XYZ file of N, CA and C in Angstrom:
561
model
N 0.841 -1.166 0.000
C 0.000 0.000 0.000
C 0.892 1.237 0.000
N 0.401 2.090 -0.577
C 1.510 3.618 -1.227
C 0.410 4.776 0.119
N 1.465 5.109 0.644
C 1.158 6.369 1.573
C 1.261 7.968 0.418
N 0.313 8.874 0.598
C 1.069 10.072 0.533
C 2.111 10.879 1.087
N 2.928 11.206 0.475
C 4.270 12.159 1.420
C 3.663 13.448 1.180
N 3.413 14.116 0.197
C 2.614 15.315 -0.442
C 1.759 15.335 -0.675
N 0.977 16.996 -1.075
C 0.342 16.969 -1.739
C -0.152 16.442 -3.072
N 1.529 16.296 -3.578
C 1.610 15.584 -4.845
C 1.168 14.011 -5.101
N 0.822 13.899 -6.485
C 0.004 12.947 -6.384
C 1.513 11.853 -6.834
N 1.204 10.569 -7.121
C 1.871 9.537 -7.955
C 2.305 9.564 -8.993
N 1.348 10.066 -9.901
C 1.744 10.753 -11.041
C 2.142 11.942 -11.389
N 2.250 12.590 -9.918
C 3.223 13.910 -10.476
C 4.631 13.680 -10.506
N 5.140 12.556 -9.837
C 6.282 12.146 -9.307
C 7.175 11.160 -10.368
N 8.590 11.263 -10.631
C 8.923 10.591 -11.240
C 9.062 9.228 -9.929
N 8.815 8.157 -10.229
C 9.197 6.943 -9.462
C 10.417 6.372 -8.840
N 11.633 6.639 -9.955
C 12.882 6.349 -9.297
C 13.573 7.281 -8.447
N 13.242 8.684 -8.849
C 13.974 9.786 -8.118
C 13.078 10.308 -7.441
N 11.505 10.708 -7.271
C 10.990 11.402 -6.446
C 10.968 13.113 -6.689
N 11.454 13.171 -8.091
C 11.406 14.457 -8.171
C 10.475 14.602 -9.415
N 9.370 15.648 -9.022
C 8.538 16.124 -9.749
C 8.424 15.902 -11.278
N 7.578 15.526 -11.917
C 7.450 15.014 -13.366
C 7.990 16.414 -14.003
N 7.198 17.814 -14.067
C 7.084 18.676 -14.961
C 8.640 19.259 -14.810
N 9.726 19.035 -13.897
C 10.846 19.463 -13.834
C 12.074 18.314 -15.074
N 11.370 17.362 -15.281
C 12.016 16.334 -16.348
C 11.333 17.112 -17.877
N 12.353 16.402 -18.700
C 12.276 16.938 -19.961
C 10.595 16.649 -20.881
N 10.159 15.109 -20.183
C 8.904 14.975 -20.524
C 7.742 15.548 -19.977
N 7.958 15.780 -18.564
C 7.057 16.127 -18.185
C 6.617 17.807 -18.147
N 7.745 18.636 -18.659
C 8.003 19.336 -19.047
C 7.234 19.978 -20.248
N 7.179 19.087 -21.512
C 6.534 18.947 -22.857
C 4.865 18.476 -22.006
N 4.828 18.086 -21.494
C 2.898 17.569 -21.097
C 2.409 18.888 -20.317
N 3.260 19.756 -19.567
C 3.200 20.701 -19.145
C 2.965 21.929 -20.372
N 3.454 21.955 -21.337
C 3.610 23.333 -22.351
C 2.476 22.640 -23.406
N 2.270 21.333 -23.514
C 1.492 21.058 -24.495
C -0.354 21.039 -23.539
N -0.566 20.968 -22.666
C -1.498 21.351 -21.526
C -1.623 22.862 -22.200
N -0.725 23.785 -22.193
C -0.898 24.837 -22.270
C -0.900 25.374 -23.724
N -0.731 25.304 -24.188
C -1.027 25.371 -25.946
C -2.298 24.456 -26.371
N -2.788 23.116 -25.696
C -3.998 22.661 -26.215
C -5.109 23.718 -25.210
N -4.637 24.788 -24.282
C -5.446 25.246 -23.246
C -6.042 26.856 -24.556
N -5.331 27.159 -24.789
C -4.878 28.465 -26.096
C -5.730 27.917 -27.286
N -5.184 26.696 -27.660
C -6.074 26.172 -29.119
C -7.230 26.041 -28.703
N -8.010 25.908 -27.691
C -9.552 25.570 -27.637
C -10.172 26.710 -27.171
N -9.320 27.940 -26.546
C -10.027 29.144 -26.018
C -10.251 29.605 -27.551
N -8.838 29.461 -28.405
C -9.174 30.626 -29.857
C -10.474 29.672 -30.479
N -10.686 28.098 -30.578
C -11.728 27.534 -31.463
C -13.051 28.386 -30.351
N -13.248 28.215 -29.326
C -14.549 28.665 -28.444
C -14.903 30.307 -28.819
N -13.591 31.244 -29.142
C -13.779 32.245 -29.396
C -14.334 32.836 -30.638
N -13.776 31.748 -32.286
C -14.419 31.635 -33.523
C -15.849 30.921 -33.163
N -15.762 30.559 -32.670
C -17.315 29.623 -32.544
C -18.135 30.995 -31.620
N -18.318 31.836 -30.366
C -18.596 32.616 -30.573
C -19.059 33.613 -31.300
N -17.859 33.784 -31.515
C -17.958 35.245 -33.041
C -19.274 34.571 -33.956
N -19.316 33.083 -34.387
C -19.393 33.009 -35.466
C -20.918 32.949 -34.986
N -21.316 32.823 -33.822
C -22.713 32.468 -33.460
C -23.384 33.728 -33.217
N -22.524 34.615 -33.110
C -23.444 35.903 -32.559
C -23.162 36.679 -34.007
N -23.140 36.821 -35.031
C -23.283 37.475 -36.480
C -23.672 38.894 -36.247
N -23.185 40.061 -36.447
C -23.299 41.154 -36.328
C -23.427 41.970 -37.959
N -24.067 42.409 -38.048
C -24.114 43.157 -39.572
C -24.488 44.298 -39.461
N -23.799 46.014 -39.453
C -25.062 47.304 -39.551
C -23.595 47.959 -40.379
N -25.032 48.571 -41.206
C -23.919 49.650 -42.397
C -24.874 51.212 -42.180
N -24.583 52.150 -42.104
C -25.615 53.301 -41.764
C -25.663 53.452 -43.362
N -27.213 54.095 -43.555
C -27.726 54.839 -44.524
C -26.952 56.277 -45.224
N -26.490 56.706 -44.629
C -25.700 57.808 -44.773
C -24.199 57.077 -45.149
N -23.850 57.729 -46.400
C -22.601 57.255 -47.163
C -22.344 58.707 -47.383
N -20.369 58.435 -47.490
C -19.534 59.390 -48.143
C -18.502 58.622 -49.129
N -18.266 59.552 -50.126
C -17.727 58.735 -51.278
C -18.206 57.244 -51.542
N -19.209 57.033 -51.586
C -19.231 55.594 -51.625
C -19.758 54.349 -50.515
N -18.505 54.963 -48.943
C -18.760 54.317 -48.240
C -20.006 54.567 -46.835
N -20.269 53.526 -46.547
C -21.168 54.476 -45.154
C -19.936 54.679 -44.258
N -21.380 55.704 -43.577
C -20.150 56.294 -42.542
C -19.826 55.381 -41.525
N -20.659 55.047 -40.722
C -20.510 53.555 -40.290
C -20.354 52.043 -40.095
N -19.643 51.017 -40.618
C -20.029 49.756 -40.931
C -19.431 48.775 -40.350
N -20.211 48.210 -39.231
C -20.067 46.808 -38.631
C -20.226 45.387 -38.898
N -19.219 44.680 -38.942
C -19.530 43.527 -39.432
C -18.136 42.442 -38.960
N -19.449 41.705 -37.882
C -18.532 41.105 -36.556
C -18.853 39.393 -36.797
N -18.223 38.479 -36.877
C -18.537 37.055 -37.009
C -17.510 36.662 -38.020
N -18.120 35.284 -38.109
C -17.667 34.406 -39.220
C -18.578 33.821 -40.053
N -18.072 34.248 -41.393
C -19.157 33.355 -42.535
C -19.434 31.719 -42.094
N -18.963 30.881 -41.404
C -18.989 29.638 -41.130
C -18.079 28.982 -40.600
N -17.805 27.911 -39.480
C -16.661 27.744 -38.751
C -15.300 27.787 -39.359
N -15.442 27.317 -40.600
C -13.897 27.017 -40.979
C -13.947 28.131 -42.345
N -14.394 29.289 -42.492
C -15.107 30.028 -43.604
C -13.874 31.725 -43.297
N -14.251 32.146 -44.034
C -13.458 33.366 -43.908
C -13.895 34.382 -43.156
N -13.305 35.460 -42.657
C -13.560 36.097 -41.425
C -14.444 37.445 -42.757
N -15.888 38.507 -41.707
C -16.327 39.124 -42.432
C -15.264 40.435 -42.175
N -15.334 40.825 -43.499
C -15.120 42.697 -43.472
C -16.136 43.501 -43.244
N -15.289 44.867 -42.551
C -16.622 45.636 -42.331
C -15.171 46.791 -43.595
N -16.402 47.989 -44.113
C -15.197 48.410 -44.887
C -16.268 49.977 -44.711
N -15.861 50.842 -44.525
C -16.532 52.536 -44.388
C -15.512 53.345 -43.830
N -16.113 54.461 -43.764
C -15.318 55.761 -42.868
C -15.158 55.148 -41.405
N -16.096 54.411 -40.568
C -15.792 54.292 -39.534
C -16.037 53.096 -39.401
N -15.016 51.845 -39.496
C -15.098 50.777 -39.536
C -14.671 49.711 -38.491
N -15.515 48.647 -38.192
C -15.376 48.087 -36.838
C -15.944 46.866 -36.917
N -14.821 45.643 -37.058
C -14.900 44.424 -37.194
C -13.934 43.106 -37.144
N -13.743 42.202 -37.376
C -12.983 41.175 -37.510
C -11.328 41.302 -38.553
N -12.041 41.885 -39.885
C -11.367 42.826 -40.411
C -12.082 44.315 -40.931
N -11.157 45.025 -40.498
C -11.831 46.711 -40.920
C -10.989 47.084 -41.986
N -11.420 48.130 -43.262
C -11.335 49.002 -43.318
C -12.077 50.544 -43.570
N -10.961 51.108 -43.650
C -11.422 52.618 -43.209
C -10.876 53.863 -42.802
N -11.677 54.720 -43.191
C -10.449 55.923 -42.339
C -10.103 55.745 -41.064
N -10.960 55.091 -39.829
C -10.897 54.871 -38.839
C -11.560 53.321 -38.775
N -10.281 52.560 -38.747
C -10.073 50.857 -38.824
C -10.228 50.739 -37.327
N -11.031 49.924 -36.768
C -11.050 49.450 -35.662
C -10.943 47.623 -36.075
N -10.387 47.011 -36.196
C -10.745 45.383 -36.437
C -9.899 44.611 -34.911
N -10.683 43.471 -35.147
C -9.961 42.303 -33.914
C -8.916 41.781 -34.794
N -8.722 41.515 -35.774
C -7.266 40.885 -36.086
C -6.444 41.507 -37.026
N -7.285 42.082 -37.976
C -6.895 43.154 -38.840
C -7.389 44.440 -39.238
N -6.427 45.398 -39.586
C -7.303 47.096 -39.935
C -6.287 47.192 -40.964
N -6.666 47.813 -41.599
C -6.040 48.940 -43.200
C -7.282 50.213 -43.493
N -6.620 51.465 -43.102
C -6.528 52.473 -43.106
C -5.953 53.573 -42.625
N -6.433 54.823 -42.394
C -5.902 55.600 -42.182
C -5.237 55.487 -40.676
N -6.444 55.710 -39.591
C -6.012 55.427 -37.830
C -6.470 54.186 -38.051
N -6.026 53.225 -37.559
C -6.202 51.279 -37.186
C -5.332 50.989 -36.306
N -6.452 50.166 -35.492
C -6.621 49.502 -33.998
C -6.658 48.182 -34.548
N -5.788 47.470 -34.038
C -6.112 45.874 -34.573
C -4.928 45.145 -34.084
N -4.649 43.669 -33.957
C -3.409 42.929 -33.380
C -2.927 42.963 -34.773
N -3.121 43.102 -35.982
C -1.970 43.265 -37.168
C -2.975 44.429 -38.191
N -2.092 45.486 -38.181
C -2.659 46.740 -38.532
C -1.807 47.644 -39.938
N -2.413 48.078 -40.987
C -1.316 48.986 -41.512
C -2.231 49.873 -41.710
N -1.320 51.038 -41.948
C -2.145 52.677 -42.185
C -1.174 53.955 -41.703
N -1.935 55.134 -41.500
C -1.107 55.883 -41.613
C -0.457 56.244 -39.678
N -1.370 55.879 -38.924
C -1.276 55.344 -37.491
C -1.609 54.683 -37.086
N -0.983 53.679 -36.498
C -1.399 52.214 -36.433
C -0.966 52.148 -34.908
N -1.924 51.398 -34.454
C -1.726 50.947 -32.672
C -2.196 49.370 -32.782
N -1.014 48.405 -32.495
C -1.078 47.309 -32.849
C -0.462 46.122 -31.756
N -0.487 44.953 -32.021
C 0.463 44.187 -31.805
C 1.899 44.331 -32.994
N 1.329 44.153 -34.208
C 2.048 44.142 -35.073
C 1.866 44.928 -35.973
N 2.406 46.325 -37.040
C 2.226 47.318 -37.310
C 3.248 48.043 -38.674
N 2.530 48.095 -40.015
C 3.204 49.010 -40.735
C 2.443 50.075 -41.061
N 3.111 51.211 -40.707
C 2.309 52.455 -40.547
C 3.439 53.731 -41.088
N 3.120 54.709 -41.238
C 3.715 56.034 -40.817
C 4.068 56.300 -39.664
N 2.975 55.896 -38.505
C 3.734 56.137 -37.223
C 2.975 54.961 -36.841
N 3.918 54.042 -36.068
C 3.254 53.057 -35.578
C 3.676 52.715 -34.005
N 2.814 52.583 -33.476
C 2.848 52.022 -31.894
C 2.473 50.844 -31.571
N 3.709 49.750 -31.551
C 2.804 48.322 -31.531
C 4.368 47.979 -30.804
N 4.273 46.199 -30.810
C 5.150 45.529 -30.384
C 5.957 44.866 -31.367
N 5.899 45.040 -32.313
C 6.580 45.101 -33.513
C 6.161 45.894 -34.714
N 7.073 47.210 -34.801
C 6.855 48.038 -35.572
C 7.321 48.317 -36.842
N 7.168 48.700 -37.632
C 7.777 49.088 -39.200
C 7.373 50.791 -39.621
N 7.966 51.657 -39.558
C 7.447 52.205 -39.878
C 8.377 53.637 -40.102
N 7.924 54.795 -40.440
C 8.529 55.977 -40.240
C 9.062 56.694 -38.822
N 8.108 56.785 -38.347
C 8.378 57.176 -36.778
C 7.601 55.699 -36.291
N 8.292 54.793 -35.028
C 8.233 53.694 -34.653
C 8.536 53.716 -33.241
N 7.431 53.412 -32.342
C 7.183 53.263 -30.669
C 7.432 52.152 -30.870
N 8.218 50.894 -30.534
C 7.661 49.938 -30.046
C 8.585 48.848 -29.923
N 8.737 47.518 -28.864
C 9.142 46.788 -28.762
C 10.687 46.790 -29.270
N 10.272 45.867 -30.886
C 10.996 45.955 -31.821
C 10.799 47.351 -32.750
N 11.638 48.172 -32.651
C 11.220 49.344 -33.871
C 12.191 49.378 -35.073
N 11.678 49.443 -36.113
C 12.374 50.042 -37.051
C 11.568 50.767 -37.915
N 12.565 51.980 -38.470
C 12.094 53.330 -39.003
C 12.967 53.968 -38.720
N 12.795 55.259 -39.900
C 13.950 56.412 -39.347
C 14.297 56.826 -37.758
N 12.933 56.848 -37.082
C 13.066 57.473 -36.430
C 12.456 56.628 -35.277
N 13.211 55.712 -34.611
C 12.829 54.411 -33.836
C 13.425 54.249 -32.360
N 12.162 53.814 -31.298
C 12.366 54.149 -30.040
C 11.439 53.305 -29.729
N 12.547 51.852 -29.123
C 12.096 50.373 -27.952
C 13.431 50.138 -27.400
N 13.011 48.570 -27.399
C 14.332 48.099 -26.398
C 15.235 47.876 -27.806
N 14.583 47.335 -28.673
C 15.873 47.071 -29.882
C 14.876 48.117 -30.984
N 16.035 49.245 -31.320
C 15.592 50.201 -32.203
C 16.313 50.219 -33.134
N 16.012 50.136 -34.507
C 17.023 49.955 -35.556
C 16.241 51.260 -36.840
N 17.482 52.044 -36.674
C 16.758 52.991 -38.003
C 17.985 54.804 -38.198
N 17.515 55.041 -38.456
C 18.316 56.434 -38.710
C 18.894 56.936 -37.578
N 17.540 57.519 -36.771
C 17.379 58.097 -35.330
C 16.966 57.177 -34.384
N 17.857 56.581 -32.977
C 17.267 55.709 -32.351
C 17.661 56.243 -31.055
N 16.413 55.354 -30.406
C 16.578 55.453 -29.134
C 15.950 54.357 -28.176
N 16.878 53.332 -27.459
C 16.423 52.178 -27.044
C 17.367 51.690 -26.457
N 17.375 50.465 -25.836
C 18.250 50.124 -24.908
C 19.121 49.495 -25.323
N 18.417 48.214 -26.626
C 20.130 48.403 -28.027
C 19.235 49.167 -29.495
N 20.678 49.653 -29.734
C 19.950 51.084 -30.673
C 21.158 50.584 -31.860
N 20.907 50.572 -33.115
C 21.569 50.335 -34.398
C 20.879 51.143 -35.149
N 22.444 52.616 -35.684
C 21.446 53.113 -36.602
C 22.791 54.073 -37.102
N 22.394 55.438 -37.328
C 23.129 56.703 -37.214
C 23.472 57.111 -36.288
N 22.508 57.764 -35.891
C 22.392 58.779 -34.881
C 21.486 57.828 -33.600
N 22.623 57.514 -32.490
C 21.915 56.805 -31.530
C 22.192 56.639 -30.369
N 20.929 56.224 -29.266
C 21.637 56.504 -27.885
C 20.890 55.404 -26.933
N 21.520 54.798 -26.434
C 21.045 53.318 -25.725
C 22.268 52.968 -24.780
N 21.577 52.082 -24.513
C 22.137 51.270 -23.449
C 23.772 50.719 -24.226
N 23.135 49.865 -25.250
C 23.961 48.902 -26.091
C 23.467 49.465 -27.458
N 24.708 50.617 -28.315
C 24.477 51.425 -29.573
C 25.412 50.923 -30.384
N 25.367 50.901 -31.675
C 26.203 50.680 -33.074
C 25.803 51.869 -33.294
N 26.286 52.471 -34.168
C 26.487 53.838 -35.362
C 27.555 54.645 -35.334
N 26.976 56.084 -35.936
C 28.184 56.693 -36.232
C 28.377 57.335 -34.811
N 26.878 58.305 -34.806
C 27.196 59.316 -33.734
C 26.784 58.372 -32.388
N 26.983 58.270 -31.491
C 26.429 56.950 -30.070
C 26.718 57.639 -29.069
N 25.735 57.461 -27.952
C 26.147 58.180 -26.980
C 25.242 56.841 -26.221
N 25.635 56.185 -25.466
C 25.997 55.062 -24.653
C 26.929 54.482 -23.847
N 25.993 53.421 -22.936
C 27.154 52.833 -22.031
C 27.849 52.024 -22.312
N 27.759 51.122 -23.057
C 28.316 49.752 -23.981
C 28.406 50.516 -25.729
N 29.362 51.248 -25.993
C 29.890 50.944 -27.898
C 30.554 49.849 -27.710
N 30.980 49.590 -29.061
C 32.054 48.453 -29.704
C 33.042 49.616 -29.821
């Protein structure tokens, strides 16, 4: 008969050594794959959502073409393509618009979205004129990773930088390459 010593169960335990499964290389992988099958079924529950609650409004009132307003939130069908909403003020799954609001994507002018391009972009991921995301591309560049002339994160790569490693021209960081550097660590 097997006593408990712990809280831990039998199977948390490797058998010969007594030391914890998820600290071994396998148990390790059952641990990260727990957590990635935990991620894959929140994003399927979240398309399945979207796709159940179908959102559609375009306002009556158009400029150039587009309305001024147009929502359009869901999925054509589980495994189907995501809808566009496309107007002056656009807000959906994918947007565009002068003002892109989307959940995964925007293209226009201002766009809000986790992968965004336009002329200001606030993103996860971002090519813009000026972009503020966690990976940026752009002219003037906030973020994470920046690059652009004029680029300011932890790794800034561009003309004008400023970040904690900075590669560029004109730059000032922690850890700088270029011409002009004003830092604690040059080469």
């Amino acid at each position: 008969m097997m006593t408990k010593k712990s809280a831990m169960s039998i199977s948390d335990t490797n058998s010969k050594s007594g030391i914890p499964s998820w600290t071994t290389h396998a148990g390790c992988l059952g641990k990260i794959g727990f957590v990635l099958a935990f991620f894959i079924d929140f994003y399927r529950h979240f398309c399945k959502a979207l796709e159940s609650l179908p959102y559609e409004y375009e306002s009556s009132r158009k400029f150039l073409g587009l309305p001024l307003l147009a929502i359009n939130l869901g999925f054509d069908n589980p495994h189907g393509k995501m809808r566009h909403a496309r107007g002056v003020i656009a807000i959906g799954n994918q947007a565009t618009g002068v003002l892109a609001f989307g959940i995964f994507i925007a293209r226009g002018v201002f766009t809000v979205a986790l992968l965004a391009i336009g002329f200001v972009s606030i993103s996860v991921a971002s090519v813009a004129v000026c972009s503020v995301s966690v990976f940026g591309l752009g002219l003037v560049s906030v973020s994470v990773l920046a690059i652009g002339y004029l680029a300011v994160g932890i790794l800034a790569i561009g003309y004008k930088c400023v970040g904690i490693t900075s590669i560029g021209q004109n730059v000032v960081g922690i850890v700088a390459i270029g011409q002009r550097v004003r830092a604690v660590f040059s080469p």
